PDB file of C-alpha atoms in Angstrom:
ATOM      1  CA  MET A   1       9.956   8.870   0.566  1.00 35.00           C
ATOM      2  CA  ILE A   2       7.531  11.120   2.425  1.00 34.00           C
ATOM      3  CA  GLY A   3       6.559  10.761   6.066  1.00 38.00           C
ATOM      4  CA  LEU A   4       3.751   8.434   7.047  1.00 39.00           C
ATOM      5  CA  VAL A   5       0.837  10.833   7.410  1.00 37.00           C
ATOM      6  CA  SER A   6      -2.382   9.313   6.111  1.00 36.00           C
ATOM      7  CA  GLU A   7      -5.615  10.914   4.929  1.00 37.00           C
ATOM      8  CA  HIS A   8      -6.935  10.169   8.415  1.00 37.00           C
ATOM      9  CA  GLY A   9      -4.665  12.963   9.653  1.00 38.00           C
ATOM     10  CA  SER A  10      -2.448  11.116  12.116  1.00 36.00           C
ATOM     11  CA  CYS A  11       0.849   9.267  12.214  1.00 35.00           C
ATOM     12  CA  SER A  12      -0.158   6.933  15.032  1.00 35.00           C
ATOM     13  CA  TYR A  13      -3.007   4.488  15.576  1.00 36.00           C
ATOM     14  CA  GLY A  14      -3.924   2.100  18.324  1.00 39.00           C
ATOM     15  CA  PRO A  15      -4.402  -1.588  17.514  1.00 42.00           C
ATOM     16  CA  VAL A  16      -6.841  -1.936  14.625  1.00 49.00           C
ATOM     17  CA  ILE A  17      -8.661  -4.784  12.901  1.00 59.00           C
ATOM     18  CA  LEU A  18      -7.445  -6.439   9.708  1.00 66.00           C
ATOM     19  CA  SER A  19      -9.587  -4.499   7.215  1.00 64.00           C
ATOM     20  CA  GLU A  20      -8.685  -1.199   8.892  1.00 72.00           C
ATOM     21  CA  ARG A  21      -4.965  -2.044   8.751  1.00 81.00           C
ATOM     22  CA  HIS A  22      -5.266  -2.799   5.052  1.00 80.00           C
ATOM     23  CA  ALA A  23      -7.065   0.501   4.487  1.00 73.00           C
ATOM     24  CA  LEU A  24      -4.356   2.419   6.331  1.00 79.00           C
ATOM     25  CA  ILE A  25      -1.597   0.705   4.376  1.00 84.00           C
ATOM     26  CA  ILE A  26      -3.352   1.659   1.118  1.00 78.00           C
ATOM     27  CA  ASP A  27      -3.673   5.229   2.411  1.00 74.00           C
ATOM     28  CA  TYR A  28       0.096   5.369   2.831  1.00 80.00           C
ATOM     29  CA  LEU A  29       0.742   3.775  -0.573  1.00 79.00           C
ATOM     30  CA  ARG A  30      -1.355   6.445  -2.255  1.00 71.00           C
ATOM     31  CA  LEU A  31       0.729   9.155  -0.575  1.00 75.00           C
ATOM     32  CA  ALA A  32       4.209   7.661  -0.627  1.00 78.00           C
ATOM     33  CA  GLU A  33       4.123   4.942  -3.344  1.00 76.00           C
ATOM     34  CA  ARG A  34       6.532   2.977  -1.129  1.00 85.00           C
ATOM     35  CA  VAL A  35       6.054   1.895   2.486  1.00 87.00           C
ATOM     36  CA  GLU A  36       8.471   0.353   4.972  1.00 92.00           C
ATOM     37  CA  VAL A  37       7.506  -2.501   7.284  1.00 95.00           C
ATOM     38  CA  ALA A  38       9.048  -0.928  10.384  1.00 93.00           C
ATOM     39  CA  GLU A  39       7.344   2.441   9.833  1.00 91.00           C
ATOM     40  CA  LEU A  40       3.971   0.808   9.197  1.00 91.00           C
ATOM     41  CA  ALA A  41       4.258  -1.311  12.324  1.00 91.00           C
ATOM     42  CA  ARG A  42       4.899   1.791  14.433  1.00 89.00           C
ATOM     43  CA  ALA A  43       2.116   3.803  12.760  1.00 85.00           C
ATOM     44  CA  VAL A  44      -0.538   1.090  12.960  1.00 83.00           C
ATOM     45  CA  GLY A  45       0.466  -0.150  16.409  1.00 86.00           C
ATOM     46  CA  THR A  46       1.149  -3.787  15.595  1.00 89.00           C
ATOM     47  CA  SER A  47       4.103  -6.117  15.039  1.00 92.00           C
ATOM     48  CA  GLU A  48       6.313  -6.235  11.959  1.00 93.00           C
ATOM     49  CA  VAL A  49       5.313  -9.887  11.526  1.00 94.00           C
ATOM     50  CA  THR A  50       1.664  -8.831  11.258  1.00 93.00           C
ATOM     51  CA  ILE A  51       2.501  -6.053   8.792  1.00 94.00           C
ATOM     52  CA  ARG A  52       4.488  -8.475   6.601  1.00 93.00           C
ATOM     53  CA  ARG A  53       1.463 -10.784   6.552  1.00 93.00           C
ATOM     54  CA  ASP A  54      -0.797  -7.860   5.609  1.00 91.00           C
ATOM     55  CA  LEU A  55       1.535  -6.874   2.778  1.00 93.00           C
ATOM     56  CA  GLU A  56       1.559 -10.430   1.447  1.00 91.00           C
ATOM     57  CA  GLN A  57      -2.257 -10.484   1.428  1.00 87.00           C
ATOM     58  CA  LEU A  58      -2.435  -7.126  -0.351  1.00 86.00           C
ATOM     59  CA  ALA A  59       0.153  -8.329  -2.850  1.00 86.00           C
ATOM     60  CA  GLU A  60      -2.100 -11.295  -3.670  1.00 81.00           C
ATOM     61  CA  GLN A  61      -4.897  -8.806  -4.412  1.00 72.00           C
ATOM     62  CA  GLY A  62      -2.668  -6.892  -6.838  1.00 72.00           C
ATOM     63  CA  VAL A  63      -2.544  -3.777  -4.668  1.00 78.00           C
ATOM     64  CA  LEU A  64       1.238  -3.733  -4.154  1.00 83.00           C
ATOM     65  CA  ARG A  65       4.542  -5.438  -4.924  1.00 87.00           C
ATOM     66  CA  ARG A  66       6.741  -6.651  -2.099  1.00 92.00           C
ATOM     67  CA  VAL A  67      10.301  -5.301  -2.002  1.00 93.00           C
ATOM     68  CA  ARG A  68      13.055  -5.719   0.542  1.00 92.00           C
ATOM     69  CA  GLY A  69      11.894  -4.136   3.809  1.00 93.00           C
ATOM     70  CA  GLY A  70       8.526  -2.988   2.521  1.00 92.00           C
ATOM     71  CA  ALA A  71       6.318  -2.641  -0.551  1.00 92.00           C
ATOM     72  CA  VAL A  72       5.614  -0.374  -3.520  1.00 88.00           C
ATOM     73  CA  SER A  73       2.188   0.577  -4.845  1.00 83.00           C
ATOM     74  CA  LEU A  74       0.657  -0.992  -7.952  1.00 75.00           C
ATOM     75  CA  LEU A  75      -2.437   1.235  -7.831  1.00 67.00           C
ATOM     76  CA  ALA A  76      -2.807   3.504 -10.837  1.00 58.00           C
ATOM     77  CA  ARG A  77      -4.063   6.998 -10.146  1.00 52.00           C
ATOM     78  CA  ARG A  78      -7.497   6.396 -11.667  1.00 51.00           C
ATOM     79  CA  GLN A  79      -7.765   2.752 -10.652  1.00 59.00           C
ATOM     80  CA  GLU A  80     -10.600   1.620  -8.410  1.00 64.00           C
ATOM     81  CA  PRO A  81      -9.434   1.070  -4.812  1.00 66.00           C
ATOM     82  CA  PRO A  82      -9.838  -2.466  -3.410  1.00 67.00           C
ATOM     83  CA  PHE A  83     -13.220  -3.504  -1.984  1.00 70.00           C
ATOM     84  CA  VAL A  84     -11.905  -3.743   1.581  1.00 62.00           C
ATOM     85  CA  PHE A  85     -10.731  -0.141   1.420  1.00 63.00           C
ATOM     86  CA  ARG A  86     -13.956   1.198  -0.120  1.00 69.00           C
ATOM     87  CA  GLU A  87     -16.067  -0.664   2.441  1.00 67.00           C
ATOM     88  CA  LEU A  88     -14.498   1.481   5.181  1.00 63.00           C
ATOM     89  CA  ASP A  89     -14.753   4.698   3.159  1.00 66.00           C
ATOM     90  CA  ASN A  90     -17.938   6.651   4.042  1.00 73.00           C
ATOM     91  CA  ALA A  91     -19.188   3.504   5.776  1.00 82.00           C
ATOM     92  CA  GLU A  92     -21.858   5.182   7.896  1.00 89.00           C
ATOM     93  CA  ALA A  93     -23.242   7.140   4.935  1.00 91.00           C
ATOM     94  CA  LYS A  94     -23.416   3.937   2.889  1.00 94.00           C
ATOM     95  CA  ARG A  95     -25.337   2.189   5.682  1.00 95.00           C
ATOM     96  CA  ARG A  96     -27.862   5.013   5.758  1.00 96.00           C
ATOM     97  CA  ILE A  97     -28.169   4.941   1.978  1.00 97.00           C
ATOM     98  CA  GLY A  98     -28.669   1.165   2.046  1.00 97.00           C
ATOM     99  CA  ALA A  99     -31.456   1.472   4.599  1.00 98.00           C
ATOM    100  CA  ALA A 100     -33.110   4.288   2.639  1.00 98.00           C
ATOM    101  CA  VAL A 101     -33.030   2.288  -0.605  1.00 98.00           C
ATOM    102  CA  ALA A 102     -34.507  -0.753   1.161  1.00 98.00           C
ATOM    103  CA  GLY A 103     -37.280   1.498   2.459  1.00 98.00           C
ATOM    104  CA  LEU A 104     -38.235   2.330  -1.134  1.00 98.00           C
ATOM    105  CA  VAL A 105     -38.621  -1.359  -2.055  1.00 98.00           C
ATOM    106  CA  ARG A 106     -42.055  -2.851  -1.452  1.00 98.00           C
ATOM    107  CA  ASP A 107     -42.655  -6.390  -0.215  1.00 97.00           C
ATOM    108  CA  GLY A 108     -43.228  -8.771  -3.109  1.00 97.00           C
ATOM    109  CA  GLU A 109     -40.915  -6.942  -5.522  1.00 98.00           C
ATOM    110  CA  ALA A 110     -38.320  -8.575  -7.751  1.00 98.00           C
ATOM    111  CA  VAL A 111     -35.067  -6.670  -7.305  1.00 98.00           C
ATOM    112  CA  VAL A 112     -31.615  -6.843  -8.908  1.00 98.00           C
ATOM    113  CA  ILE A 113     -28.853  -5.463  -6.668  1.00 98.00           C
ATOM    114  CA  ASP A 114     -25.608  -4.237  -8.175  1.00 97.00           C
ATOM    115  CA  GLY A 115     -22.225  -5.168  -6.738  1.00 93.00           C
ATOM    116  CA  GLY A 116     -19.986  -2.816  -4.771  1.00 91.00           C
ATOM    117  CA  THR A 117     -19.914  -1.651  -1.182  1.00 93.00           C
ATOM    118  CA  THR A 118     -23.137   0.368  -1.299  1.00 95.00           C
ATOM    119  CA  GLY A 119     -24.949  -2.511  -2.998  1.00 96.00           C
ATOM    120  CA  LEU A 120     -23.791  -4.712  -0.136  1.00 96.00           C
ATOM    121  CA  GLU A 121     -25.405  -2.325   2.366  1.00 96.00           C
ATOM    122  CA  VAL A 122     -28.667  -2.452   0.397  1.00 98.00           C
ATOM    123  CA  ALA A 123     -28.539  -6.259   0.516  1.00 97.00           C
ATOM    124  CA  ARG A 124     -27.973  -6.195   4.269  1.00 96.00           C
ATOM    125  CA  ALA A 125     -30.959  -3.891   4.712  1.00 97.00           C
ATOM    126  CA  LEU A 126     -33.208  -6.090   2.556  1.00 97.00           C
ATOM    127  CA  ALA A 127     -32.185  -9.383   4.190  1.00 96.00           C
ATOM    128  CA  GLY A 128     -35.219 -11.091   5.705  1.00 95.00           C
ATOM    129  CA  ARG A 129     -37.732  -9.082   3.642  1.00 96.00           C
ATOM    130  CA  ARG A 130     -40.409 -10.720   1.468  1.00 96.00           C
ATOM    131  CA  VAL A 131     -38.689  -9.924  -1.805  1.00 97.00           C
ATOM    132  CA  THR A 132     -37.045 -11.825  -4.641  1.00 97.00           C
ATOM    133  CA  VAL A 133     -33.482 -10.660  -5.234  1.00 98.00           C
ATOM    134  CA  MET A 134     -30.842 -11.337  -7.866  1.00 98.00           C
ATOM    135  CA  PRO A 135     -27.556 -10.059  -6.360  1.00 97.00           C
ATOM    136  CA  LEU A 136     -24.738  -9.258  -8.763  1.00 97.00           C
ATOM    137  CA  SER A 137     -22.055 -10.103  -6.211  1.00 96.00           C
ATOM    138  CA  LEU A 138     -21.240 -13.003  -3.928  1.00 95.00           C
ATOM    139  CA  GLN A 139     -20.862 -10.496  -1.100  1.00 93.00           C
ATOM    140  CA  ALA A 140     -24.487  -9.413  -1.454  1.00 95.00           C
ATOM    141  CA  ALA A 141     -25.698 -13.001  -1.896  1.00 96.00           C
ATOM    142  CA  HIS A 142     -24.062 -13.974   1.394  1.00 94.00           C
ATOM    143  CA  ALA A 143     -25.647 -10.982   3.166  1.00 95.00           C
ATOM    144  CA  LEU A 144     -29.094 -11.965   1.876  1.00 95.00           C
ATOM    145  CA  ALA A 145     -28.747 -15.636   2.837  1.00 92.00           C
ATOM    146  CA  VAL A 146     -30.326 -15.349   6.282  1.00 82.00           C
ATOM    147  CA  ALA A 147     -33.276 -17.176   7.790  1.00 69.00           C
ATOM    148  CA  GLY A 148     -36.443 -15.600   6.480  1.00 81.00           C
ATOM    149  CA  PRO A 149     -38.659 -15.251   3.439  1.00 92.00           C
ATOM    150  CA  THR A 150     -36.103 -13.574   1.139  1.00 96.00           C
ATOM    151  CA  ARG A 151     -35.829 -15.465  -2.155  1.00 96.00           C
ATOM    152  CA  ILE A 152     -32.419 -15.342  -3.807  1.00 97.00           C
ATOM    153  CA  ILE A 153     -31.769 -16.050  -7.495  1.00 97.00           C
ATOM    154  CA  GLN A 154     -28.011 -16.209  -8.020  1.00 93.00           C
ATOM    155  CA  ALA A 155     -26.570 -14.642 -11.141  1.00 89.00           C
ATOM    156  CA  GLY A 156     -23.947 -16.552 -13.104  1.00 91.00           C
ATOM    157  CA  GLY A 157     -20.911 -15.122 -14.813  1.00 94.00           C
ATOM    158  CA  GLU A 158     -17.258 -14.488 -14.147  1.00 95.00           C
ATOM    159  CA  VAL A 159     -16.387 -13.565 -10.565  1.00 94.00           C
ATOM    160  CA  ARG A 160     -14.111 -10.547 -10.274  1.00 89.00           C
ATOM    161  CA  PRO A 161     -11.298 -11.230  -7.776  1.00 81.00           C
ATOM    162  CA  GLY A 162     -11.431  -9.121  -4.630  1.00 76.00           C
ATOM    163  CA  GLU A 163     -14.750  -7.549  -5.621  1.00 86.00           C
ATOM    164  CA  LEU A 164     -16.616 -10.888  -5.874  1.00 91.00           C
ATOM    165  CA  SER A 165     -18.987  -9.198  -8.326  1.00 94.00           C
ATOM    166  CA  VAL A 166     -20.185 -11.082 -11.410  1.00 96.00           C
ATOM    167  CA  SER A 167     -20.047  -9.929 -15.023  1.00 96.00           C
ATOM    168  CA  GLY A 168     -19.596 -11.201 -18.552  1.00 96.00           C
ATOM    169  CA  PRO A 169     -21.879 -12.970 -21.065  1.00 96.00           C
ATOM    170  CA  LEU A 170     -23.212 -15.567 -18.597  1.00 96.00           C
ATOM    171  CA  ALA A 171     -24.232 -12.895 -16.098  1.00 97.00           C
ATOM    172  CA  GLU A 172     -25.902 -10.830 -18.801  1.00 97.00           C
ATOM    173  CA  ALA A 173     -27.729 -13.894 -20.209  1.00 97.00           C
ATOM    174  CA  GLY A 174     -29.024 -14.737 -16.738  1.00 95.00           C
ATOM    175  CA  LEU A 175     -30.310 -11.213 -16.300  1.00 97.00           C
ATOM    176  CA  ARG A 176     -32.042 -11.175 -19.693  1.00 97.00           C
ATOM    177  CA  ALA A 177     -34.080 -14.241 -18.726  1.00 96.00           C
ATOM    178  CA  LEU A 178     -35.852 -12.169 -16.058  1.00 97.00           C
ATOM    179  CA  ARG A 179     -37.679  -8.890 -15.508  1.00 98.00           C
ATOM    180  CA  PHE A 180     -37.416  -6.806 -12.359  1.00 98.00           C
ATOM    181  CA  ASP A 181     -39.533  -4.269 -10.548  1.00 98.00           C
ATOM    182  CA  THR A 182     -36.449  -2.428  -9.303  1.00 98.00           C
ATOM    183  CA  ALA A 183     -32.784  -2.286 -10.244  1.00 98.00           C
ATOM    184  CA  VAL A 184     -30.535  -0.973  -7.486  1.00 98.00           C
ATOM    185  CA  LEU A 185     -27.574   0.568  -9.288  1.00 98.00           C
ATOM    186  CA  THR A 186     -24.242   1.599  -7.776  1.00 97.00           C
ATOM    187  CA  CYS A 187     -21.436   3.449  -9.493  1.00 95.00           C
ATOM    188  CA  CYS A 188     -17.845   4.643  -9.385  1.00 91.00           C
ATOM    189  CA  GLY A 189     -18.744   8.131 -10.581  1.00 93.00           C
ATOM    190  CA  VAL A 190     -21.833  10.149 -11.447  1.00 96.00           C
ATOM    191  CA  SER A 191     -22.441  13.561 -12.996  1.00 95.00           C
ATOM    192  CA  VAL A 192     -25.125  15.366 -14.948  1.00 95.00           C
ATOM    193  CA  GLU A 193     -22.768  15.721 -17.903  1.00 95.00           C
ATOM    194  CA  HIS A 194     -21.192  12.254 -18.045  1.00 95.00           C
ATOM    195  CA  GLY A 195     -23.943  10.180 -16.447  1.00 97.00           C
ATOM    196  CA  VAL A 196     -23.241   7.017 -14.472  1.00 98.00           C
ATOM    197  CA  THR A 197     -19.740   5.589 -14.925  1.00 96.00           C
ATOM    198  CA  ALA A 198     -17.666   2.618 -13.735  1.00 94.00           C
ATOM    199  CA  TYR A 199     -13.981   1.721 -13.770  1.00 90.00           C
ATOM    200  CA  ASP A 200     -14.387  -1.731 -15.331  1.00 91.00           C
ATOM    201  CA  PRO A 201     -16.019  -2.036 -18.804  1.00 94.00           C
ATOM    202  CA  ALA A 202     -17.416  -5.520 -18.080  1.00 95.00           C
ATOM    203  CA  ASP A 203     -18.959  -4.215 -14.867  1.00 95.00           C
ATOM    204  CA  ALA A 204     -20.447  -1.255 -16.735  1.00 97.00           C
ATOM    205  CA  SER A 205     -21.981  -3.607 -19.306  1.00 97.00           C
ATOM    206  CA  VAL A 206     -23.753  -5.818 -16.764  1.00 98.00           C
ATOM    207  CA  LYS A 207     -25.026  -2.716 -14.936  1.00 98.00           C
ATOM    208  CA  SER A 208     -26.454  -1.388 -18.192  1.00 98.00           C
ATOM    209  CA  VAL A 209     -28.236  -4.671 -18.885  1.00 98.00           C
ATOM    210  CA  ALA A 210     -29.695  -4.731 -15.367  1.00 98.00           C
ATOM    211  CA  ILE A 211     -31.282  -1.295 -15.631  1.00 97.00           C
ATOM    212  CA  SER A 212     -32.685  -2.086 -19.095  1.00 98.00           C
ATOM    213  CA  LEU A 213     -34.691  -4.952 -17.572  1.00 98.00           C
ATOM    214  CA  ALA A 214     -36.188  -3.072 -14.619  1.00 98.00           C
ATOM    215  CA  ALA A 215     -39.337  -0.971 -14.395  1.00 98.00           C
ATOM    216  CA  ARG A 216     -37.534   1.379 -12.006  1.00 98.00           C
ATOM    217  CA  THR A 217     -33.866   2.176 -11.386  1.00 98.00           C
ATOM    218  CA  ILE A 218     -32.628   3.461  -8.037  1.00 98.00           C
ATOM    219  CA  LEU A 219     -29.103   4.867  -8.064  1.00 98.00           C
ATOM    220  CA  ALA A 220     -27.401   4.547  -4.671  1.00 98.00           C
ATOM    221  CA  ALA A 221     -24.392   6.886  -4.567  1.00 96.00           C
ATOM    222  CA  ASP A 222     -22.686   8.602  -1.654  1.00 93.00           C
ATOM    223  CA  GLY A 223     -21.636  12.215  -2.070  1.00 92.00           C
ATOM    224  CA  ALA A 224     -18.019  11.394  -2.937  1.00 87.00           C
ATOM    225  CA  LYS A 225     -19.138   9.789  -6.228  1.00 92.00           C
ATOM    226  CA  PHE A 226     -20.170  13.198  -7.596  1.00 93.00           C
ATOM    227  CA  ALA A 227     -16.518  14.267  -7.671  1.00 84.00           C
ATOM    228  CA  ARG A 228     -15.461  11.353  -9.894  1.00 85.00           C
ATOM    229  CA  THR A 229     -15.838  10.236 -13.490  1.00 89.00           C
ATOM    230  CA  ALA A 230     -14.655   6.751 -14.397  1.00 89.00           C
ATOM    231  CA  MET A 231     -13.732   5.402 -17.823  1.00 89.00           C
ATOM    232  CA  ALA A 232     -16.686   3.149 -18.721  1.00 95.00           C
ATOM    233  CA  VAL A 233     -20.125   4.653 -19.325  1.00 96.00           C
ATOM    234  CA  VAL A 234     -23.021   2.753 -17.743  1.00 98.00           C
ATOM    235  CA  ALA A 235     -25.917   5.001 -18.740  1.00 98.00           C
ATOM    236  CA  PRO A 236     -26.905   8.652 -19.036  1.00 97.00           C
ATOM    237  CA  LEU A 237     -28.390  10.025 -15.835  1.00 97.00           C
ATOM    238  CA  GLU A 238     -31.801  10.247 -17.528  1.00 97.00           C
ATOM    239  CA  ARG A 239     -32.056   6.451 -17.205  1.00 97.00           C
ATOM    240  CA  VAL A 240     -32.254   6.784 -13.415  1.00 98.00           C
ATOM    241  CA  ASP A 241     -35.658   7.179 -11.741  1.00 98.00           C
ATOM    242  CA  VAL A 242     -34.566   7.689  -8.129  1.00 98.00           C
ATOM    243  CA  LEU A 243     -31.285   8.913  -6.615  1.00 98.00           C
ATOM    244  CA  VAL A 244     -30.469   8.088  -2.994  1.00 98.00           C
ATOM    245  CA  THR A 245     -27.416   9.905  -1.658  1.00 97.00           C
ATOM    246  CA  ASP A 246     -26.190  11.601   1.515  1.00 96.00           C
ATOM    247  CA  ALA A 247     -25.612  15.109   2.858  1.00 93.00           C
ATOM    248  CA  ALA A 248     -22.166  15.304   1.226  1.00 92.00           C
ATOM    249  CA  ALA A 249     -23.660  15.428  -2.281  1.00 95.00           C
ATOM    250  CA  PRO A 250     -23.278  18.914  -3.856  1.00 94.00           C
ATOM    251  CA  PRO A 251     -26.606  20.807  -3.572  1.00 95.00           C
ATOM    252  CA  GLN A 252     -26.342  22.453  -6.999  1.00 95.00           C
ATOM    253  CA  THR A 253     -25.859  19.065  -8.650  1.00 95.00           C
ATOM    254  CA  LEU A 254     -28.822  17.612  -6.772  1.00 96.00           C
ATOM    255  CA  ASP A 255     -30.952  20.567  -7.916  1.00 97.00           C
ATOM    256  CA  ALA A 256     -29.941  19.810 -11.496  1.00 97.00           C
ATOM    257  CA  VAL A 257     -30.747  16.133 -10.998  1.00 97.00           C
ATOM    258  CA  ALA A 258     -34.186  16.963  -9.595  1.00 97.00           C
ATOM    259  CA  ALA A 259     -34.810  19.307 -12.555  1.00 97.00           C
ATOM    260  CA  MET A 260     -34.342  16.271 -14.809  1.00 97.00           C
ATOM    261  CA  GLY A 261     -37.389  14.686 -13.169  1.00 97.00           C
ATOM    262  CA  ILE A 262     -35.345  12.302 -11.003  1.00 98.00           C
ATOM    263  CA  GLU A 263     -36.644  11.734  -7.478  1.00 98.00           C
ATOM    264  CA  VAL A 264     -33.907  12.664  -4.979  1.00 98.00           C
ATOM    265  CA  HIS A 265     -33.564  11.324  -1.424  1.00 98.00           C
ATOM    266  CA  ARG A 266     -30.881  12.322   1.108  1.00 96.00           C
ATOM    267  CA  ALA A 267     -30.206   9.573   3.630  1.00 94.00           C
TER     268      ALA A 267
END
């Protein structure tokens, strides 16, 4: 077993909130594949009782398997990290991207918002606006459900555990009953060569349906997504009208995207 040094570059942390503790534990699992309760408690700065509770919660999400004195990872190398971990990853960049996407949406539009952490930030930025929104996740629906003129049309379908996104035939049928001015698309990976990709085939399918029903598609993707290609193809990049990303996106790739006639915004 290797020492507990996370991607954050330190072996010691002060007291942290629940979601941050979970993210740190997953960091260690990706490096060591096995973690010990006592070592985690020292590294995170909390009690062993709290760490055991965290491990039980992560076990329920399918992230790990509990073993005597600790836990072992159940995350495959190319598997999508849990929502709670991704929400902390590049959080500030995703907030800026969400605000920039919302700024491109005009009052009165009908918008479909994809699931995922960046889609959630778009929903938060649109909450209270005079728009009609179909969110493809319960997370986004909750963010939009504030006092104000925002009209929410909830998509049906199967709810994906942990993600709380919706997919499947019922979700796709609900989408096909409507037409949208704008589809806000998120992704697990994006490249000029492979297009927009996702880890889950059912998720990729509902994304593809959403963009087929919209007059305009805005892809919201932080710079880290340009280094990844996931298994399921959503659409070729040519299907995207606008890309909103951040300063971490590779300039040469963005030049190639712009050469395809796609409008590029850096948030």
